[in-house]
Tab-separated table of C-alpha atoms in Angstrom:
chain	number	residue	atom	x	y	z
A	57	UNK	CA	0.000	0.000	0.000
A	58	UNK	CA	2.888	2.078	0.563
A	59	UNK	CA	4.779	1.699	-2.565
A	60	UNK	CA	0.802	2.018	-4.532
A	61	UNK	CA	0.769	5.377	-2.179
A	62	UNK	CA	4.302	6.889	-3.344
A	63	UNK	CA	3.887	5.973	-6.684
A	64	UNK	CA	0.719	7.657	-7.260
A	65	UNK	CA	2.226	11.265	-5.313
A	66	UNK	CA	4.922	10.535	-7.598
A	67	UNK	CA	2.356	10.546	-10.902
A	68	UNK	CA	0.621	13.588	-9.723
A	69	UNK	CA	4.046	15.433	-8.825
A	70	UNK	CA	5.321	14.630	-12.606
A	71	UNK	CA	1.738	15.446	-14.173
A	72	UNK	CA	2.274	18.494	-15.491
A	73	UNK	CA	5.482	17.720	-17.241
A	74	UNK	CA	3.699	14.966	-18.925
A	75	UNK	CA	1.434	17.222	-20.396
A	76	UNK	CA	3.966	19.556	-21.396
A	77	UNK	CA	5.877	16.516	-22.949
A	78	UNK	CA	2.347	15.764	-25.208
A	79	UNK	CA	1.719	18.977	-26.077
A	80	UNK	CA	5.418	19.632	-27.390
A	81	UNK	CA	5.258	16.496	-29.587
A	82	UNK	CA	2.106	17.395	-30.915
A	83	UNK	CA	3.809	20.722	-31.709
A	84	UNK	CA	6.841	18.770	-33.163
A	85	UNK	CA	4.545	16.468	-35.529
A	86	UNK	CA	2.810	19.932	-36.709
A	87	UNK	CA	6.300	20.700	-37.513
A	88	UNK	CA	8.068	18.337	-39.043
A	89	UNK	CA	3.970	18.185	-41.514
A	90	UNK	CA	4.571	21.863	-42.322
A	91	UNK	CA	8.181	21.040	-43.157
A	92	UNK	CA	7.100	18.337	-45.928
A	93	UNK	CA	4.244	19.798	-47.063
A	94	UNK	CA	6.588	22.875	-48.085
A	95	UNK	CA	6.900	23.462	-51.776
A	96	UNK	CA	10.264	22.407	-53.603
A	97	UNK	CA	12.175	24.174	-56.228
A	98	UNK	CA	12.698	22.313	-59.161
A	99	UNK	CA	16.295	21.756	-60.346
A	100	UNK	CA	15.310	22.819	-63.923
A	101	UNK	CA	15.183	26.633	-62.414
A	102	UNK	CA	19.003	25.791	-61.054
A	103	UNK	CA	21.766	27.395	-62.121
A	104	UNK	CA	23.256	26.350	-66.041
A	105	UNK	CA	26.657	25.680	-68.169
A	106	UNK	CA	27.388	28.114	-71.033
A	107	UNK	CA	26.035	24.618	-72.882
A	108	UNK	CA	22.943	25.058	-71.449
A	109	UNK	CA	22.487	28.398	-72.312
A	110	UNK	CA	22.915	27.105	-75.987
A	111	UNK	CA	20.584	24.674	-75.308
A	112	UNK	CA	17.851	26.740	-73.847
A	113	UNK	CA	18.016	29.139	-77.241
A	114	UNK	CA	17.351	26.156	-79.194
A	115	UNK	CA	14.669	24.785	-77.437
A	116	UNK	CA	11.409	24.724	-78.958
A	117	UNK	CA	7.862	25.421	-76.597
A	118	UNK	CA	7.213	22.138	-76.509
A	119	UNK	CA	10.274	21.320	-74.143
A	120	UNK	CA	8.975	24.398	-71.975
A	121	UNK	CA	5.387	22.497	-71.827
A	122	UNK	CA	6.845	19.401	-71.181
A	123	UNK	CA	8.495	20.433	-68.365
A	124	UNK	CA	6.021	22.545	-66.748
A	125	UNK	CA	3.511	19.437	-66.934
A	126	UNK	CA	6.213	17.725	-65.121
A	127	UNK	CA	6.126	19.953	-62.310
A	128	UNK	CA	2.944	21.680	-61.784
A	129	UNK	CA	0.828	18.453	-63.323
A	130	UNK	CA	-2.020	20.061	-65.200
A	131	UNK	CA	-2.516	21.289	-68.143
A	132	UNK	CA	-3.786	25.318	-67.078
A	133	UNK	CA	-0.292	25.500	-65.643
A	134	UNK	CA	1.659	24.045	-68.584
A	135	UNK	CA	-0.450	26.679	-70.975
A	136	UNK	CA	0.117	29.558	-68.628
A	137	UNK	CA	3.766	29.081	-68.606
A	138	UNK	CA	4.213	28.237	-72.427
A	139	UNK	CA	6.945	30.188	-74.248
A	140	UNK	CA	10.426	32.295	-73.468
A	141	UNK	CA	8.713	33.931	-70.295
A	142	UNK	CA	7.989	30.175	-68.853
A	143	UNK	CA	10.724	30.079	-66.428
A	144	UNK	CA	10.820	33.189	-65.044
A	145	UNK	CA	7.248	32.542	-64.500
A	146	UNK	CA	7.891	29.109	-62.772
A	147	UNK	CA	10.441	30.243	-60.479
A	148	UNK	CA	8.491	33.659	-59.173
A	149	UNK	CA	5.898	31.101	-58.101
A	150	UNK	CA	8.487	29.060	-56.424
A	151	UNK	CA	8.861	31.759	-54.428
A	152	UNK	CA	5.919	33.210	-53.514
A	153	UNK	CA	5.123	29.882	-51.831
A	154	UNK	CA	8.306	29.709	-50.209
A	155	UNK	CA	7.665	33.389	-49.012
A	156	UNK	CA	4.351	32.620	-47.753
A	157	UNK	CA	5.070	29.746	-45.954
A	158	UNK	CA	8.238	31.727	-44.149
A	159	UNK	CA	5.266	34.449	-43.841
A	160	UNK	CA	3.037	31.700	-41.358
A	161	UNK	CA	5.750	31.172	-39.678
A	162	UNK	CA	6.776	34.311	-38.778
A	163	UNK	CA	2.835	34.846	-37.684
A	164	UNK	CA	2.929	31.710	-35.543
A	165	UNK	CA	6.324	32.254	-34.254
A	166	UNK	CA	5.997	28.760	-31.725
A	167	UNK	CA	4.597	25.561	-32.768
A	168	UNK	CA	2.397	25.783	-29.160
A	169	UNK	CA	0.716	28.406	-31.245
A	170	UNK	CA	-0.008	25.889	-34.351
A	171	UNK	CA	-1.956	23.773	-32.409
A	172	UNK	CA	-5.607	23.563	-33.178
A	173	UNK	CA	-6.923	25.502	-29.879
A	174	UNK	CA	-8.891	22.687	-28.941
A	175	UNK	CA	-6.546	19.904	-28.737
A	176	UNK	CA	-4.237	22.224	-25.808
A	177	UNK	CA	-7.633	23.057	-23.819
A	178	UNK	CA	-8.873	19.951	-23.814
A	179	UNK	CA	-5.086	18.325	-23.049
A	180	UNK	CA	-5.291	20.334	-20.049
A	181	UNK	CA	-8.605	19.605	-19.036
A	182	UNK	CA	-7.670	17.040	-17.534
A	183	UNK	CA	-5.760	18.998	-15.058
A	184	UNK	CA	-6.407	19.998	-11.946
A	185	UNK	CA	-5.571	23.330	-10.153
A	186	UNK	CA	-2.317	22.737	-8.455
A	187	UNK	CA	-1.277	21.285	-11.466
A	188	UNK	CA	-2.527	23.804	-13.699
A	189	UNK	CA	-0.631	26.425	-11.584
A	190	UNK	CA	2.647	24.389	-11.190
A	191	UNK	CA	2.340	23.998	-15.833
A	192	UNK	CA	2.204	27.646	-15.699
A	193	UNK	CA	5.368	28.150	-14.078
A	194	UNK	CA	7.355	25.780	-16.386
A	195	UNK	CA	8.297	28.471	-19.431
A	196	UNK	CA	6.309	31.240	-21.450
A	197	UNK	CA	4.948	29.098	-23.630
A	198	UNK	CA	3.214	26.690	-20.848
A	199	UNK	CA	2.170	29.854	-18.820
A	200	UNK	CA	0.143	31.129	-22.047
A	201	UNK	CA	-1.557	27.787	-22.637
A	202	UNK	CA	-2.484	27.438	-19.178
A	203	UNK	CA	-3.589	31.379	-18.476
A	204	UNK	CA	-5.938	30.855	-21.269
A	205	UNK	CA	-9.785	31.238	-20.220
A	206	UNK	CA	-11.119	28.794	-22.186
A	207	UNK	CA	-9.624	25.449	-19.942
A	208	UNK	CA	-10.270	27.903	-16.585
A	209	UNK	CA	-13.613	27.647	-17.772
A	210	UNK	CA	-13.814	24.235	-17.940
A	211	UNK	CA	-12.024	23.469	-15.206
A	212	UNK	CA	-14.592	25.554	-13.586
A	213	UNK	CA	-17.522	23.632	-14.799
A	214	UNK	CA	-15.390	20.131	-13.888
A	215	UNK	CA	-14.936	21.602	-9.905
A	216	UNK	CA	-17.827	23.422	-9.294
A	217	UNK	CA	-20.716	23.444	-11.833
A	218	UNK	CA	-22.246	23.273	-15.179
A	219	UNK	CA	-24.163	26.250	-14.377
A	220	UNK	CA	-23.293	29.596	-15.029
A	221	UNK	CA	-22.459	28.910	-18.408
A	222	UNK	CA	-23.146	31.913	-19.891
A	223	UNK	CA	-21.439	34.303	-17.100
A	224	UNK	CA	-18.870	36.520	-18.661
A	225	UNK	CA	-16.416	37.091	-15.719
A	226	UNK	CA	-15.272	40.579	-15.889
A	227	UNK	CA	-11.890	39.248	-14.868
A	228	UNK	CA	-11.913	35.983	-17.171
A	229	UNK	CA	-12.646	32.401	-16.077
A	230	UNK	CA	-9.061	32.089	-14.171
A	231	UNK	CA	-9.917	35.187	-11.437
A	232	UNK	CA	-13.247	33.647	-11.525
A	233	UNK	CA	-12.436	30.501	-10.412
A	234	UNK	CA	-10.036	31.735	-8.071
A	235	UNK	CA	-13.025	33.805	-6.360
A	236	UNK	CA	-15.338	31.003	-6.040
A	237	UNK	CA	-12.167	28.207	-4.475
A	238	UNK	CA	-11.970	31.263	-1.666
A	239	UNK	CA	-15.940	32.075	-0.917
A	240	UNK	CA	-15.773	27.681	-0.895
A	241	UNK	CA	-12.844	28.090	1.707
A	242	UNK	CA	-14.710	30.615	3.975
A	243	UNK	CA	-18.073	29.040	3.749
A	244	UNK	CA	-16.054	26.040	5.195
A	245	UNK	CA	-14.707	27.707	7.938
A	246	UNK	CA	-18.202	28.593	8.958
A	247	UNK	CA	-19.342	25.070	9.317
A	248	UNK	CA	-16.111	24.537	10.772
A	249	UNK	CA	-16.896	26.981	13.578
A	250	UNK	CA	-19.628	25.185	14.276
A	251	UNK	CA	-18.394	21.915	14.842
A	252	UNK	CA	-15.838	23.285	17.141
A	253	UNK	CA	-18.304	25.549	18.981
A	254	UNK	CA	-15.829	28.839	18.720
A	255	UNK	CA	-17.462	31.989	20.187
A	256	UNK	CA	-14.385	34.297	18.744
A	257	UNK	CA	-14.532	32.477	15.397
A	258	UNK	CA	-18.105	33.448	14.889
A	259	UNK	CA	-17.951	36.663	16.567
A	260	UNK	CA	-14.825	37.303	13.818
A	261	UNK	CA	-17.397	35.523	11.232
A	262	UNK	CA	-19.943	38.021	11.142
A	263	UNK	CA	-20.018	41.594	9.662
A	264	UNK	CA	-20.389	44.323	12.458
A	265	UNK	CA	-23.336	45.713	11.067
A	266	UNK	CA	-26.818	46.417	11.736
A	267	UNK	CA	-28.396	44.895	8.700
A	268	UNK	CA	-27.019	41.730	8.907
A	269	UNK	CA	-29.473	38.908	9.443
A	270	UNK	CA	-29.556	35.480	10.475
A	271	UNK	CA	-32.839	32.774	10.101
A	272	UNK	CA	-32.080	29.688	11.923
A	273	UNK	CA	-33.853	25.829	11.030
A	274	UNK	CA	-36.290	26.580	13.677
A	275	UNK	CA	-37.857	29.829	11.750
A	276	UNK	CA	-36.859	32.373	14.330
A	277	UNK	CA	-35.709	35.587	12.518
A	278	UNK	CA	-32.919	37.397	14.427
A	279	UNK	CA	-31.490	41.371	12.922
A	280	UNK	CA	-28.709	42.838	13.556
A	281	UNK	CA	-25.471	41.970	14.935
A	282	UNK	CA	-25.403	41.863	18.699
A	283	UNK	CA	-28.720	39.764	18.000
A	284	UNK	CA	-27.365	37.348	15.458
A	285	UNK	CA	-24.137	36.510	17.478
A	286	UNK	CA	-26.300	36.166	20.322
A	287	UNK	CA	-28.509	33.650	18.424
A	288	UNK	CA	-25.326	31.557	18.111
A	289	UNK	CA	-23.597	31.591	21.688
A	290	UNK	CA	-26.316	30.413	23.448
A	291	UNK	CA	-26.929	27.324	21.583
A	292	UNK	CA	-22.626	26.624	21.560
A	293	UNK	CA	-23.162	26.573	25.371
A	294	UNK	CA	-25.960	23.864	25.365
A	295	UNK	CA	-25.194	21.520	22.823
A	296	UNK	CA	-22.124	19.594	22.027
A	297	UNK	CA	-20.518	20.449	18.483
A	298	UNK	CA	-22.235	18.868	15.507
A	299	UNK	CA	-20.805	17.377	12.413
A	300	UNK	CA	-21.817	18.159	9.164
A	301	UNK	CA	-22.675	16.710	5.798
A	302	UNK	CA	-22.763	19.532	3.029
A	303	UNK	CA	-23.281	18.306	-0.163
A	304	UNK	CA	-24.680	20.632	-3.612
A	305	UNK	CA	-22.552	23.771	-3.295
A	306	UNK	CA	-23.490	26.341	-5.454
A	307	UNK	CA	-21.573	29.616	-5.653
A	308	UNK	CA	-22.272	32.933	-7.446
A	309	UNK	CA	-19.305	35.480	-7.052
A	310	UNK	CA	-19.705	39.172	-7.647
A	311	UNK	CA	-17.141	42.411	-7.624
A	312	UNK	CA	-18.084	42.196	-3.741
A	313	UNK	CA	-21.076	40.151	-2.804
A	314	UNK	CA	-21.382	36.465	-3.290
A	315	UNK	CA	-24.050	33.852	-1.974
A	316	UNK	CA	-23.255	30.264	-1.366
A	317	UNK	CA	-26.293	27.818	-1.994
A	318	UNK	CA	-26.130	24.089	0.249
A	319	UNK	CA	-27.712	20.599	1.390
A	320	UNK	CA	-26.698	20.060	4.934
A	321	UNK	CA	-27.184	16.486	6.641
A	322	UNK	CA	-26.261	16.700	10.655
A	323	UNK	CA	-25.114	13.368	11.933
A	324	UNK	CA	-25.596	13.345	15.021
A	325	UNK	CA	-29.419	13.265	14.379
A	326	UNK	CA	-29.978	13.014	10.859
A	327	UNK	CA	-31.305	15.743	10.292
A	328	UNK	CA	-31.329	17.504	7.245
A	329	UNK	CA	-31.560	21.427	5.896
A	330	UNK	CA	-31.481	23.613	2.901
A	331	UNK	CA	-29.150	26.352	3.945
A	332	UNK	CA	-27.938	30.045	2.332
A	333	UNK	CA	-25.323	32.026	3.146
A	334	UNK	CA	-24.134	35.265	2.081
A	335	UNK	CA	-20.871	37.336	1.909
A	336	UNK	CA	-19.932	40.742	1.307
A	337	UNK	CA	-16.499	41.911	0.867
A	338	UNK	CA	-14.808	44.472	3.771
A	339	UNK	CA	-11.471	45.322	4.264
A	340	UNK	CA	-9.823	42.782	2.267
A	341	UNK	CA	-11.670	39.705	3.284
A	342	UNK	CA	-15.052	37.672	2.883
A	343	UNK	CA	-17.921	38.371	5.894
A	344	UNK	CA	-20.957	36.428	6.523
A	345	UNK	CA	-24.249	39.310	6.105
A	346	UNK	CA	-27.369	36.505	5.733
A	347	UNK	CA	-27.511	33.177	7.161
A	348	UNK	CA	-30.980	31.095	6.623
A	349	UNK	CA	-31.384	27.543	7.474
A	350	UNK	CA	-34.768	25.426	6.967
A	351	UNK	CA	-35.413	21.988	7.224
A	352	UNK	CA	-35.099	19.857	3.474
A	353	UNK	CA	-38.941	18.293	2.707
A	354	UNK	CA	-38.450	14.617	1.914
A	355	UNK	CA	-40.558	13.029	-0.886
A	356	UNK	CA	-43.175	11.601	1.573
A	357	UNK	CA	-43.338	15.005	3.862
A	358	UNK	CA	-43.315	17.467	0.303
A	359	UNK	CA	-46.837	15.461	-0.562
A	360	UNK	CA	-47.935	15.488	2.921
A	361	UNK	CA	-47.647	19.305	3.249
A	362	UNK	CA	-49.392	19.565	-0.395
A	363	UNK	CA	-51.996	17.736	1.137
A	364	UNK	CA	-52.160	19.654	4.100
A	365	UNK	CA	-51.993	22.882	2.334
């Protein structure tokens, strides 16, 4: 189990280098298809004796044709090039093509950059965020691929949702997904706070204001600050900490607002809720404004209260 252990730290450490290693030979065979696809020039446009001069005087157009068809292999080309001004013609085509293929590569300086963008998002899909951050850091070219907003996006959808598909971040996908990892991180610390029962970690939790609110699972509405922290103490000094189950985390990140969306199952009696907290951003961190629990309707009690109602 050891060995299984270290092995698979040691596949995760050397991920990203494995992608890099794809993605450059996938760059390479790009290369080395651009390199024999390039057009040739013909040794008939090379360089001649004096005898060859003679040679060339004497020729009649049918030589010219005869040669063209051997090269270009139709018949428009052989007719465009017939007569003296067939070479000349030939070899300013020649290079033309040999221009414009120096011309994409000048435009696509890197063969990262001839990639269909496609193949590198979806390569490092399957990525995950250390990962992705550790790529980045490798050279230029790596940083580029991986800043790119397109695989932040999906690696957004992958982590969190498929929602929110049509959000436009005004920051991209990559300060987007950073946002939502730390509103995830402080709604955790709030559960955490429960378990451990911490009167200064919730009294820290809270914003310090008087429109803050909190609805607890029981329906009692409490306003304001002193009267929300209040709602919390005395329930940490009756009941022993509680361990939770949170499961369906939804998260909607603003400029400075965001509201995180939750199933909550409490094990110690089973009990489950439907739970919505929100965050506003002070001072250079996240603070809980709006807590509201109430209890999740199973199957059997969502027809029994239709019933009833």
């Amino acid at each position: 189990m050891e060995i299984a252990y270290s092995l698979s730290l040691a596949f995760k450490s050397l991920q990203p280098f494995i992608i890099a290693t794809i993605i450059t030979f996938l760059s390479l065979l790009v290369a080395v298809r651009s390199f024999l696809k390039r057009p040739r020039k013909s040794n008939a446009s090379g360089p001649s004796t004096s005898s060859g001069k003679d040679e060339t005087k004497g020729a009649t157009p049918s030589s010219s044709c005869n040669c063209s068809l051997s090269c270009n292999g139709n018949s428009d080309s052989t007719a465009f090039v017939r007569g003296v001004a067939g070479a000349p013609v030939e070899g300013s085509m020649v290079t033309a093509d040999v221009s414009n293929v120096v011309a994409e590569r000048q435009n696509g300086a890197s063969m990262m950059e001839q990639l269909v963008p496609e193949i590198t998002t979806h390569a490092l899909s399957y990525l995950d965020y250390p990962s992705l951050c550790r790529l980045s850091m490798t050279n230029s070219l790596m940083r580029k691929a991986a800043n790119d907003d397109n695989v932040w996006k999906a690696l957004y959808h992958k982590d969190f949702t498929l929602e929110q598909d049509t959000v436009t971040p005004v920051n991209g996908w990559k300060a987007y997904y950073a946002a939502t990892r730390a509103i995830m991180n402080v709604n955790t610390e709030f559960f955490n706070i429960i378990r451990d029962r911490s009167r200064p970690g919730m009294i820290r939790f809270w914003l310090n204001a008087d429109y803050v609110k909190c609805v607890h699972a029981s329906g009692e509405l409490f306003s304001g600050y002193n009267a929300v922290i209040f709602s919390w103490l005395l329930p940490f000094n009756l009941q022993q900490g509680a361990d939770f189950h949170v499961t369906d985390v939804r998260v909607r990140v603003l400029t400075d607002m965001a509201w995180v969306t939750m199933k909550t199952y409490v094990d110690m009696d089973n009990s489950a809720f439907n739970m919505t907290n929100v965050f506003e951003f002070h001072h250079g961190r996240w603070y809980l404004v709006h807590h509201h629990s109430s209890v999740l309707l199973t199957d059997g009690d969502m027809e029994q209260h239709i019933v009833n109602g």
